[in-house]
Coordinates of C-alpha atoms in Angstrom, one line a residue:
M1 CA 3.4 -45.2 0.0
R2 CA 3.2 -40.9 -0.6
I3 CA 1.6 -40.6 2.9
A4 CA 4.2 -42.9 4.1
L5 CA 6.9 -40.2 2.1
R6 CA 5.1 -37.3 3.4
E7 CA 5.2 -38.3 7.1
R8 CA 9.1 -38.8 6.9
L9 CA 10.0 -35.9 5.3
A10 CA 7.5 -33.7 7.5
S11 CA 10.0 -34.8 10.3
H12 CA 13.1 -33.4 8.8
N13 CA 11.6 -30.2 7.4
P14 CA 8.8 -28.0 8.2
Y15 CA 7.5 -27.4 4.9
W16 CA 6.0 -31.0 4.6
V17 CA 4.1 -30.6 7.7
G18 CA 1.8 -28.4 6.1
E19 CA 2.0 -30.5 2.7
K20 CA 1.0 -33.1 4.3
A21 CA -2.1 -31.9 5.7
L22 CA -3.3 -30.8 2.5
H23 CA -2.7 -33.9 1.1
A24 CA -4.6 -35.8 3.9
V25 CA -7.9 -33.3 2.6
E26 CA -7.0 -34.1 -1.0
S27 CA -6.4 -37.6 -1.1
D28 CA -10.0 -38.4 0.2
P29 CA -12.4 -35.9 -1.2
R30 CA -15.9 -36.3 -0.5
A31 CA -17.4 -32.8 -1.2
V32 CA -15.1 -31.7 -4.1
K33 CA -16.4 -32.7 -7.2
T34 CA -14.1 -35.8 -9.0
D35 CA -15.9 -36.5 -12.2
A36 CA -14.4 -35.3 -15.7
A37 CA -16.7 -32.3 -16.2
H38 CA -15.4 -30.4 -12.8
T39 CA -11.8 -32.1 -13.4
R40 CA -11.6 -30.2 -16.7
N41 CA -13.4 -27.0 -15.5
P42 CA -10.3 -25.0 -14.8
H43 CA -12.9 -22.7 -12.9
Y44 CA -13.8 -24.9 -10.4
Q45 CA -10.1 -25.9 -10.4
L46 CA -8.9 -22.4 -9.6
G47 CA -11.3 -22.5 -6.4
L48 CA -9.8 -25.9 -5.1
S49 CA -6.0 -23.7 -5.5
L50 CA -7.2 -20.6 -3.6
A51 CA -9.1 -22.3 -1.1
P52 CA -5.7 -23.7 0.7
A53 CA -4.8 -20.3 1.0
Y54 CA -7.8 -18.3 2.2
I55 CA -8.7 -21.7 4.9
A56 CA -5.0 -21.1 6.4
F57 CA -5.7 -17.4 6.8
A58 CA -8.7 -17.7 8.1
R59 CA -7.3 -20.2 10.9
H60 CA -4.6 -17.9 11.8
I61 CA -7.4 -15.1 12.7
V62 CA -9.0 -18.3 14.6
E63 CA -5.7 -18.8 16.5
H64 CA -5.0 -15.3 17.1
A65 CA -9.1 -13.9 18.1
E66 CA -8.4 -14.2 22.0
S67 CA -5.9 -11.2 21.7
F68 CA -8.8 -8.7 20.8
D69 CA -12.4 -8.0 22.2
R70 CA -13.8 -7.8 18.7
V71 CA -13.2 -8.8 15.5
Y72 CA -14.3 -7.5 12.3
F73 CA -14.0 -8.6 8.9
L74 CA -14.7 -5.4 6.6
S75 CA -16.4 -5.6 3.4
R76 CA -16.3 -6.9 0.8
E77 CA -13.7 -9.2 0.9
G78 CA -14.3 -9.7 4.9
W79 CA -17.4 -12.0 4.0
M80 CA -15.4 -14.9 2.9
F81 CA -13.1 -14.7 6.0
M82 CA -15.7 -14.2 8.4
R83 CA -17.9 -17.2 7.2
M84 CA -14.4 -19.4 7.6
Y85 CA -13.6 -17.9 11.1
H86 CA -17.1 -19.0 12.5
R87 CA -16.8 -22.5 10.6
I88 CA -13.2 -23.3 11.5
A89 CA -13.7 -22.2 15.1
A90 CA -16.8 -24.5 15.6
A91 CA -15.0 -27.1 13.7
L92 CA -12.1 -26.7 16.1
G93 CA -14.6 -26.8 19.3
V94 CA -13.7 -23.2 20.1
R95 CA -16.2 -21.2 19.3
Q96 CA -17.6 -20.8 22.5
H97 CA -13.8 -19.0 23.6
K98 CA -13.4 -16.8 20.3
P99 CA -14.5 -13.4 20.2
R100 CA -17.7 -12.2 18.4
G101 CA -16.7 -11.7 14.5
T102 CA -18.5 -9.0 13.0
Y103 CA -19.0 -7.7 9.7
L104 CA -18.4 -3.8 8.8
A105 CA -19.7 -2.9 5.7
V106 CA -17.4 -0.2 5.0
N107 CA -14.9 0.7 1.6
R108 CA -12.0 3.2 1.0
R109 CA -14.3 5.7 -0.9
L110 CA -16.5 6.9 2.2
S111 CA -14.0 6.2 4.8
F112 CA -11.8 8.6 2.8
L113 CA -14.2 11.3 3.0
A114 CA -14.6 10.8 6.6
S115 CA -11.1 10.8 7.3
M116 CA -10.0 14.1 6.1
D117 CA -9.3 16.9 8.2
G118 CA -10.1 19.2 5.7
F119 CA -10.2 20.4 1.6
T120 CA -6.7 20.8 1.3
Q121 CA -4.0 20.2 -0.6
P122 CA -1.7 18.1 1.7
E123 CA -5.3 16.1 2.1
I124 CA -5.9 15.6 -1.3
A125 CA -2.5 14.7 -2.0
R126 CA -3.3 11.3 -0.1
I127 CA -5.3 10.5 -3.4
W128 CA -2.6 12.1 -6.1
A129 CA 0.0 9.7 -4.6
Q130 CA -1.6 6.7 -5.4
Y131 CA -3.9 7.6 -8.8
P132 CA -2.4 10.7 -9.9
G133 CA -3.6 12.9 -13.0
Q134 CA -7.1 13.0 -11.6
S135 CA -9.7 15.0 -12.9
L136 CA -12.9 17.2 -11.1
R137 CA -15.0 14.6 -12.0
R138 CA -13.1 11.7 -10.7
L139 CA -12.2 13.2 -7.9
L140 CA -15.4 14.0 -6.5
K141 CA -16.4 10.8 -7.3
N142 CA -13.9 9.2 -5.0
L143 CA -14.7 12.2 -2.4
C144 CA -18.3 11.0 -2.3
L145 CA -18.9 14.5 -3.5
P146 CA -22.1 16.0 -5.2
E147 CA -21.1 17.1 -8.7
D148 CA -23.9 19.6 -9.4
V149 CA -23.0 21.7 -6.4
F150 CA -18.8 21.5 -6.7
F151 CA -19.0 22.0 -10.7
H152 CA -21.0 25.2 -10.3
L153 CA -18.2 26.4 -7.8
A154 CA -15.4 24.7 -9.9
A155 CA -16.8 26.8 -13.1
R156 CA -16.1 30.5 -11.3
H157 CA -12.7 29.6 -10.8
G158 CA -12.0 28.4 -14.6
L159 CA -12.5 24.9 -13.7
T160 CA -15.0 24.4 -16.5
D161 CA -13.7 21.1 -18.3
P162 CA -14.7 18.2 -15.4
D163 CA -13.1 15.5 -17.6
K164 CA -9.9 17.3 -17.7
P165 CA -7.0 15.9 -15.9
I166 CA -5.1 18.1 -13.5
R167 CA -1.6 16.5 -13.5
R168 CA 0.2 18.8 -10.7
P169 CA -2.5 20.2 -8.3
R170 CA -0.5 22.5 -6.2
A171 CA 1.1 23.9 -9.4
H172 CA -2.8 24.6 -10.8
P173 CA -3.5 28.3 -10.4
E174 CA -7.2 27.3 -11.2
F175 CA -7.5 24.1 -8.8
S176 CA -5.8 25.9 -5.9
S177 CA -8.4 29.0 -6.3
F178 CA -10.8 26.3 -5.9
V179 CA -9.8 24.8 -2.9
D180 CA -9.1 27.8 -1.5
D181 CA -12.9 29.1 -2.1
P182 CA -14.6 29.5 1.6
H183 CA -17.9 28.5 0.0
V184 CA -16.0 25.5 -1.5
Q185 CA -14.7 24.2 2.2
R186 CA -18.2 24.9 3.4
A187 CA -19.8 22.9 0.8
F188 CA -16.9 20.3 1.8
E189 CA -17.7 20.4 6.0
L190 CA -21.1 19.8 5.0
H191 CA -20.9 16.9 3.1
R192 CA -17.9 15.1 5.2
D193 CA -19.7 15.7 8.5
E194 CA -22.8 14.4 7.5
L195 CA -21.1 11.2 6.7
R196 CA -18.4 10.9 9.4
G197 CA -21.5 11.1 11.9
N198 CA -23.6 8.6 10.1
L199 CA -20.1 6.7 9.6
T200 CA -19.5 7.0 13.4
R201 CA -23.2 5.6 14.4
Y202 CA -23.0 2.8 12.1
L203 CA -19.4 1.7 13.9
G204 CA -21.3 2.3 17.1
Q205 CA -24.3 -0.2 16.5
R206 CA -21.9 -2.8 16.0
G207 CA -19.9 -2.4 19.0
F208 CA -16.7 -1.0 18.0
F209 CA -16.4 1.6 20.7
N210 CA -17.1 -0.6 23.6
A211 CA -14.2 -2.5 22.6
G212 CA -10.8 -1.7 24.1
R213 CA -9.0 -3.4 21.5
V214 CA -10.4 -4.5 17.6
A215 CA -9.0 -6.9 14.5
L216 CA -10.0 -5.8 11.6
V217 CA -9.2 -8.3 9.1
D218 CA -9.0 -8.2 5.4
I219 CA -7.5 -8.7 2.2
G220 CA -5.1 -6.0 2.2
W221 CA -2.7 -4.7 0.5
K222 CA -2.0 -1.5 2.3
G223 CA -4.5 -1.2 4.5
S224 CA -6.1 2.1 3.9
I225 CA -9.3 1.5 5.1
Q226 CA -8.1 0.4 8.6
T227 CA -6.0 4.2 8.3
N228 CA -9.2 6.1 7.4
L229 CA -11.4 4.5 10.2
H230 CA -8.9 5.3 12.7
R231 CA -8.4 9.3 11.5
A232 CA -12.2 9.5 11.2
V233 CA -12.7 8.4 15.2
R234 CA -9.5 9.0 16.6
G235 CA -10.2 11.9 18.0
R236 CA -12.8 9.9 20.3
D237 CA -12.4 9.3 23.9
D238 CA -13.5 5.8 23.4
C239 CA -11.8 4.8 20.0
P240 CA -10.4 1.7 20.5
E241 CA -6.7 0.4 19.5
M242 CA -7.2 -0.8 15.9
H243 CA -4.9 -4.0 14.1
G244 CA -5.1 -4.9 10.9
I245 CA -5.0 -8.4 9.8
Y246 CA -4.4 -8.8 6.0
F247 CA -4.0 -11.6 3.8
G248 CA -0.9 -9.6 2.2
L249 CA 0.5 -6.5 3.1
D250 CA 2.1 -3.9 1.3
H251 CA 3.3 -2.2 4.1
K252 CA 3.5 2.0 3.9
P253 CA 5.4 3.7 7.1
A254 CA 3.1 6.5 6.3
M255 CA 0.2 5.2 7.4
D256 CA 1.1 3.9 10.9
E257 CA -0.1 5.8 13.4
P258 CA -0.1 5.5 17.5
G259 CA -3.0 3.1 18.4
S260 CA -3.0 1.0 14.7
T261 CA -0.8 -1.1 13.8
R262 CA -1.0 -4.2 11.1
H263 CA 0.2 -7.0 10.1
G264 CA -0.1 -9.6 6.6
F265 CA 0.3 -12.8 7.2
Y266 CA 1.2 -14.4 3.7
C267 CA 2.9 -11.3 2.5
D268 CA 4.1 -8.7 4.4
T269 CA 7.1 -6.3 2.7
R270 CA 8.5 -5.5 6.2
V271 CA 9.8 -9.0 6.1
G272 CA 11.5 -8.9 3.0
D273 CA 10.5 -12.2 1.7
W274 CA 10.6 -12.3 -2.1
M275 CA 9.0 -15.5 -2.2
S276 CA 6.2 -14.8 -0.5
E277 CA 5.9 -10.9 -1.8
C278 CA 5.4 -12.7 -5.5
L279 CA 1.8 -12.3 -3.8
L280 CA 1.4 -9.2 -4.3
T281 CA 2.7 -9.2 -8.2
H282 CA -0.6 -10.5 -9.0
N283 CA -3.1 -9.7 -6.4
S284 CA -6.2 -9.6 -8.1
V285 CA -6.9 -12.7 -8.3
F286 CA -6.8 -13.3 -4.5
E287 CA -9.1 -10.3 -4.1
M288 CA -11.6 -10.9 -7.0
F289 CA -12.7 -14.5 -5.4
A290 CA -12.7 -13.2 -1.8
T291 CA -15.3 -10.8 -2.7
A292 CA -18.7 -11.0 -1.6
P293 CA -21.4 -10.5 -4.0
H294 CA -23.6 -8.0 -2.4
G295 CA -21.3 -4.9 -4.6
T296 CA -19.7 -1.9 -3.4
V297 CA -20.9 -0.2 -0.2
A298 CA -23.1 3.1 -1.6
G299 CA -23.9 5.2 1.5
Y300 CA -25.3 5.2 4.3
H301 CA -28.7 6.2 5.4
R302 CA -30.5 7.0 8.5
D303 CA -34.3 5.4 9.0
R304 CA -36.8 7.0 11.2
R305 CA -35.7 5.8 14.5
G306 CA -32.4 7.1 13.7
W307 CA -30.7 3.7 13.0
V308 CA -27.9 3.9 10.4
H309 CA -28.2 1.1 7.3
A310 CA -25.5 0.7 4.7
E311 CA -26.6 0.5 1.1
A312 CA -24.8 -1.6 -1.6
Q313 CA -24.5 -0.9 -5.4
V314 CA -24.1 -3.5 -7.6
E315 CA -22.7 -2.8 -11.2
A316 CA -23.7 -4.6 -14.3
E317 CA -20.0 -6.3 -15.0
E318 CA -20.2 -7.3 -11.3
S319 CA -23.3 -9.0 -11.5
R320 CA -22.5 -11.0 -14.9
N321 CA -19.3 -12.2 -12.7
F322 CA -21.2 -13.4 -9.6
R323 CA -24.2 -15.1 -12.5
G324 CA -21.0 -16.8 -14.5
K325 CA -17.7 -17.9 -14.1
F326 CA -17.2 -16.9 -10.3
R327 CA -19.8 -18.6 -8.6
E328 CA -17.9 -21.9 -10.5
V329 CA -14.9 -20.8 -8.2
W330 CA -16.6 -20.3 -5.4
Q331 CA -18.2 -23.9 -5.7
G332 CA -14.4 -25.4 -5.8
I333 CA -13.5 -23.0 -2.7
S334 CA -16.7 -24.1 -0.8
D335 CA -15.9 -27.8 -1.6
Y336 CA -12.9 -27.7 0.1
L337 CA -13.6 -26.1 2.7
S338 CA -16.1 -28.4 3.6
D339 CA -13.6 -31.4 3.0
Y340 CA -11.0 -29.6 5.3
L341 CA -13.2 -28.9 8.3
D342 CA -14.1 -33.3 8.1
T343 CA -10.3 -33.8 7.9
P344 CA -8.9 -33.9 11.4
E345 CA -5.2 -34.3 10.5
A346 CA -5.9 -31.2 8.8
L347 CA -7.5 -29.3 11.7
R348 CA -4.8 -30.8 13.9
T349 CA -2.5 -28.2 11.8
G350 CA -1.4 -25.0 12.8
A351 CA -2.0 -21.8 10.2
A352 CA 2.0 -21.3 10.8
E353 CA 2.5 -25.4 9.4
L354 CA -0.1 -24.7 6.3
R355 CA 2.0 -21.4 5.4
P356 CA 5.1 -22.8 4.1
A357 CA 3.6 -24.9 1.6
V358 CA 0.4 -22.7 0.6
V359 CA 2.8 -20.0 0.0
D360 CA 4.7 -22.4 -2.3
R361 CA 1.5 -23.3 -4.3
V362 CA 0.6 -19.8 -4.7
R363 CA 3.8 -18.7 -5.8
R364 CA 4.0 -22.0 -8.9
Y365 CA 0.5 -20.6 -9.9
V366 CA 1.2 -16.7 -9.5
L367 CA 5.0 -17.6 -11.7
Y368 CA 4.1 -20.3 -13.7
P369 CA 0.7 -20.8 -14.3
T370 CA -0.3 -23.8 -16.6
R371 CA -1.7 -23.1 -20.0
A372 CA -5.6 -23.7 -18.5
E373 CA -5.3 -21.5 -15.9
A374 CA -3.8 -18.9 -17.8
T375 CA -6.5 -19.4 -20.1
A376 CA -9.1 -19.2 -17.6
Y377 CA -8.1 -16.6 -16.1
L378 CA -8.4 -14.2 -19.4
D379 CA -11.8 -14.8 -19.0
Y380 CA -12.2 -12.8 -15.6
S381 CA -12.8 -9.1 -14.8
H382 CA -12.1 -6.8 -12.1
V383 CA -14.1 -3.7 -11.1
E384 CA -12.4 -0.9 -9.9
S385 CA -14.6 1.2 -7.2
F386 CA -12.2 3.5 -5.9
G387 CA -8.9 5.9 -7.7
V388 CA -9.8 5.2 -11.3
F389 CA -13.3 3.4 -11.8
Q390 CA -12.4 1.3 -14.3
V391 CA -13.2 -2.2 -15.5
S392 CA -9.8 -4.3 -15.6
R393 CA -9.5 -7.1 -18.2
Y394 CA -7.2 -9.3 -19.4
H395 CA -7.6 -10.2 -22.6
F396 CA -4.5 -9.5 -25.0
R397 CA -5.9 -6.4 -27.6
G398 CA -2.7 -6.1 -29.3
S399 CA -2.1 -7.5 -33.5
W400 CA 0.0 -9.8 -33.5
R401 CA 0.4 -9.0 -37.7
W402 CA 1.7 -5.7 -36.4
I403 CA 4.1 -6.9 -34.1
L404 CA 5.4 -10.2 -35.9
G405 CA 4.9 -9.3 -39.4
K406 CA 6.2 -5.8 -39.8
R407 CA 9.7 -4.9 -40.8
P408 CA 12.0 -4.9 -39.5
Y409 CA 11.6 -8.3 -38.2
R410 CA 14.2 -7.4 -35.3
H411 CA 11.9 -4.8 -33.7
A412 CA 9.7 -7.3 -32.8
P413 CA 9.9 -8.1 -29.1
A414 CA 10.0 -3.4 -28.5
R415 CA 6.6 -3.6 -30.7
L416 CA 5.4 -6.2 -28.3
M417 CA 6.3 -4.5 -25.3
K418 CA 4.9 -1.0 -26.7
T419 CA 1.6 -3.1 -26.9
L420 CA 1.7 -4.4 -23.7
R421 CA 2.8 -0.7 -21.9
A422 CA 0.2 1.0 -24.0
A423 CA -2.8 -1.0 -21.9
V424 CA -0.8 -1.3 -18.5
A425 CA -3.0 -1.3 -15.6
R426 CA -1.9 0.6 -12.7
R427 CA -1.8 -2.6 -10.5
R428 CA 1.3 -4.9 -10.4
A429 CA -0.3 -7.5 -12.1
Q430 CA 3.0 -9.0 -14.2
A431 CA 1.6 -12.3 -14.3
V432 CA -1.2 -11.4 -16.4
G433 CA 1.0 -10.7 -19.4
R434 CA 2.7 -13.6 -19.0
A435 CA -0.6 -15.5 -18.8
V436 CA -0.8 -13.6 -22.6
L437 CA 2.7 -15.5 -23.6
V438 CA 1.1 -18.9 -22.3
V439 CA -2.4 -18.6 -24.5
A440 CA -0.5 -17.8 -27.7
G441 CA 1.6 -20.8 -27.3
R442 CA 3.7 -22.2 -24.8
S443 CA 3.5 -25.8 -23.8
R444 CA 3.3 -26.7 -20.1
R445 CA 7.2 -28.2 -20.9
D446 CA 8.3 -24.9 -22.4
P447 CA 10.4 -22.4 -19.8
P448 CA 8.2 -20.1 -17.9
P449 CA 8.6 -16.6 -19.9
R450 CA 9.6 -13.6 -18.3
A451 CA 7.0 -11.1 -16.4
V452 CA 5.5 -8.7 -18.3
S453 CA 2.2 -6.0 -17.5
G454 CA -0.8 -6.6 -17.8
T455 CA -3.6 -5.3 -19.5
V456 CA -6.4 -2.8 -19.0
E457 CA -9.5 -2.1 -20.8
R458 CA -11.1 1.0 -19.6
R459 CA -15.1 1.7 -19.2
P460 CA -16.9 4.5 -18.5
A461 CA -17.5 5.3 -14.7
R462 CA -21.3 4.8 -14.7
L463 CA -22.2 1.2 -15.8
A464 CA -25.4 0.4 -17.4
G465 CA -28.2 -1.1 -15.4
A466 CA -26.2 -0.7 -12.1
S467 CA -28.5 -1.6 -9.1
A468 CA -29.0 -0.7 -5.2
A469 CA -29.7 -2.9 -2.4
N470 CA -29.5 -2.6 1.2
I471 CA -26.1 -4.2 2.9
R472 CA -28.4 -5.5 5.7
E473 CA -29.8 -8.1 3.1
N474 CA -27.6 -11.5 3.0
P475 CA -26.1 -11.4 -0.3
H476 CA -25.6 -14.9 -2.2
D477 CA -24.1 -17.7 0.4
Y478 CA -21.6 -19.5 -1.7
L479 CA -20.1 -21.2 1.5
A480 CA -22.7 -23.3 3.7
S481 CA -24.4 -20.6 6.2
T482 CA -24.0 -21.1 10.2
P483 CA -26.3 -19.5 12.4
S484 CA -23.4 -17.3 13.7
A485 CA -22.7 -16.2 10.8
R486 CA -25.8 -15.1 9.4
S487 CA -26.6 -13.3 12.8
D488 CA -23.5 -11.0 12.3
A489 CA -24.1 -10.2 8.2

């Protein structure tokens, strides 16, 4: 009866085409666990909820891959999409017609330094525009520059407190003098040129400069890694044309340059679709569970043969995540993908047809989470490896006694907002604050509360127990591996 109803609806409304395909996957579970333990496990269920969004995006990449000579998946979220790309192409029987998918070990920190034309105020302002109030220590960490060298040079210009925030760098006389110092400029160029050389050689090893047009696949959100890569190598005669394919894109016109274009699949702010833009208000959940568990890229080194290798560093907080609740979410994603690949009706449905139904489901999760979903989300944490270097947590850390019990009672709403604002995260996570209110007592039948900002717990930049590993080693394989996926890892 339900299948017949969906078929009738699909013939009149494109939304139901995708919903009908997803229902075909979910109505006959084979790999997906349906026992009571997994049904009650909110982390496994979250994996089942996220899987259609990841799968439809990977399907979109497969359908458009022939427009490019090579398809590159950027670390770390690109790892999941590369796995899905290979498996979906194989299931569709088109793998031999698609360009090779290759994993690139890059991140914002390393690519930012390589992209800089010089250590100047306009270049530095690119960081301040997104992360204002940088201290000298944090700036050097964002630029991968050694503290021992630059702290000594900074002290000569009166910058004796490396942890003091610099609010207005252009109007800061000591900082301006530091930036203009010829010794600082030479030290900067030395480290930038070394990193740029290693990065360029690494890209060459991955066939980057042998292609005329390449696709860069990532989760989003502004596409800054793509911008940095283009700025770093645009002076080469063999620099390829780059096009970014993103899960979601918060488009910034200043990042567009000739030879570097981009688009977002679910969300692209140039379109002005308010329904899909809700994804950007709670983007951390999509980023967290697409992240490969090999850690962030810490740098590059050359072996005796001159071959460049990328190294990864796993923070202690991330390691705990990967061994705990994240593994359960990944298992749900993996099981759903297996059922999708084994459902002919779903494979016959294109990414564009799946998208409306997926956006509707994502919007429901972001704006109207159930009590179980909101409670589960508070167990997660997100490690920021660029800009602020902190661990974002989502537990409510205020005092309900102070908020509700203090006189005058009419000021309770203002005290609540003050508490939330005191711990606001820079990322736009309005749904997190909503989750706090959900857990505080809202039932599923209650009307959804208004969106408020999320909370964040600051942690030292250096977490105890951090370890380094060569990124050539395969990380924990949370999706079933394929020979083609392993060959490009």
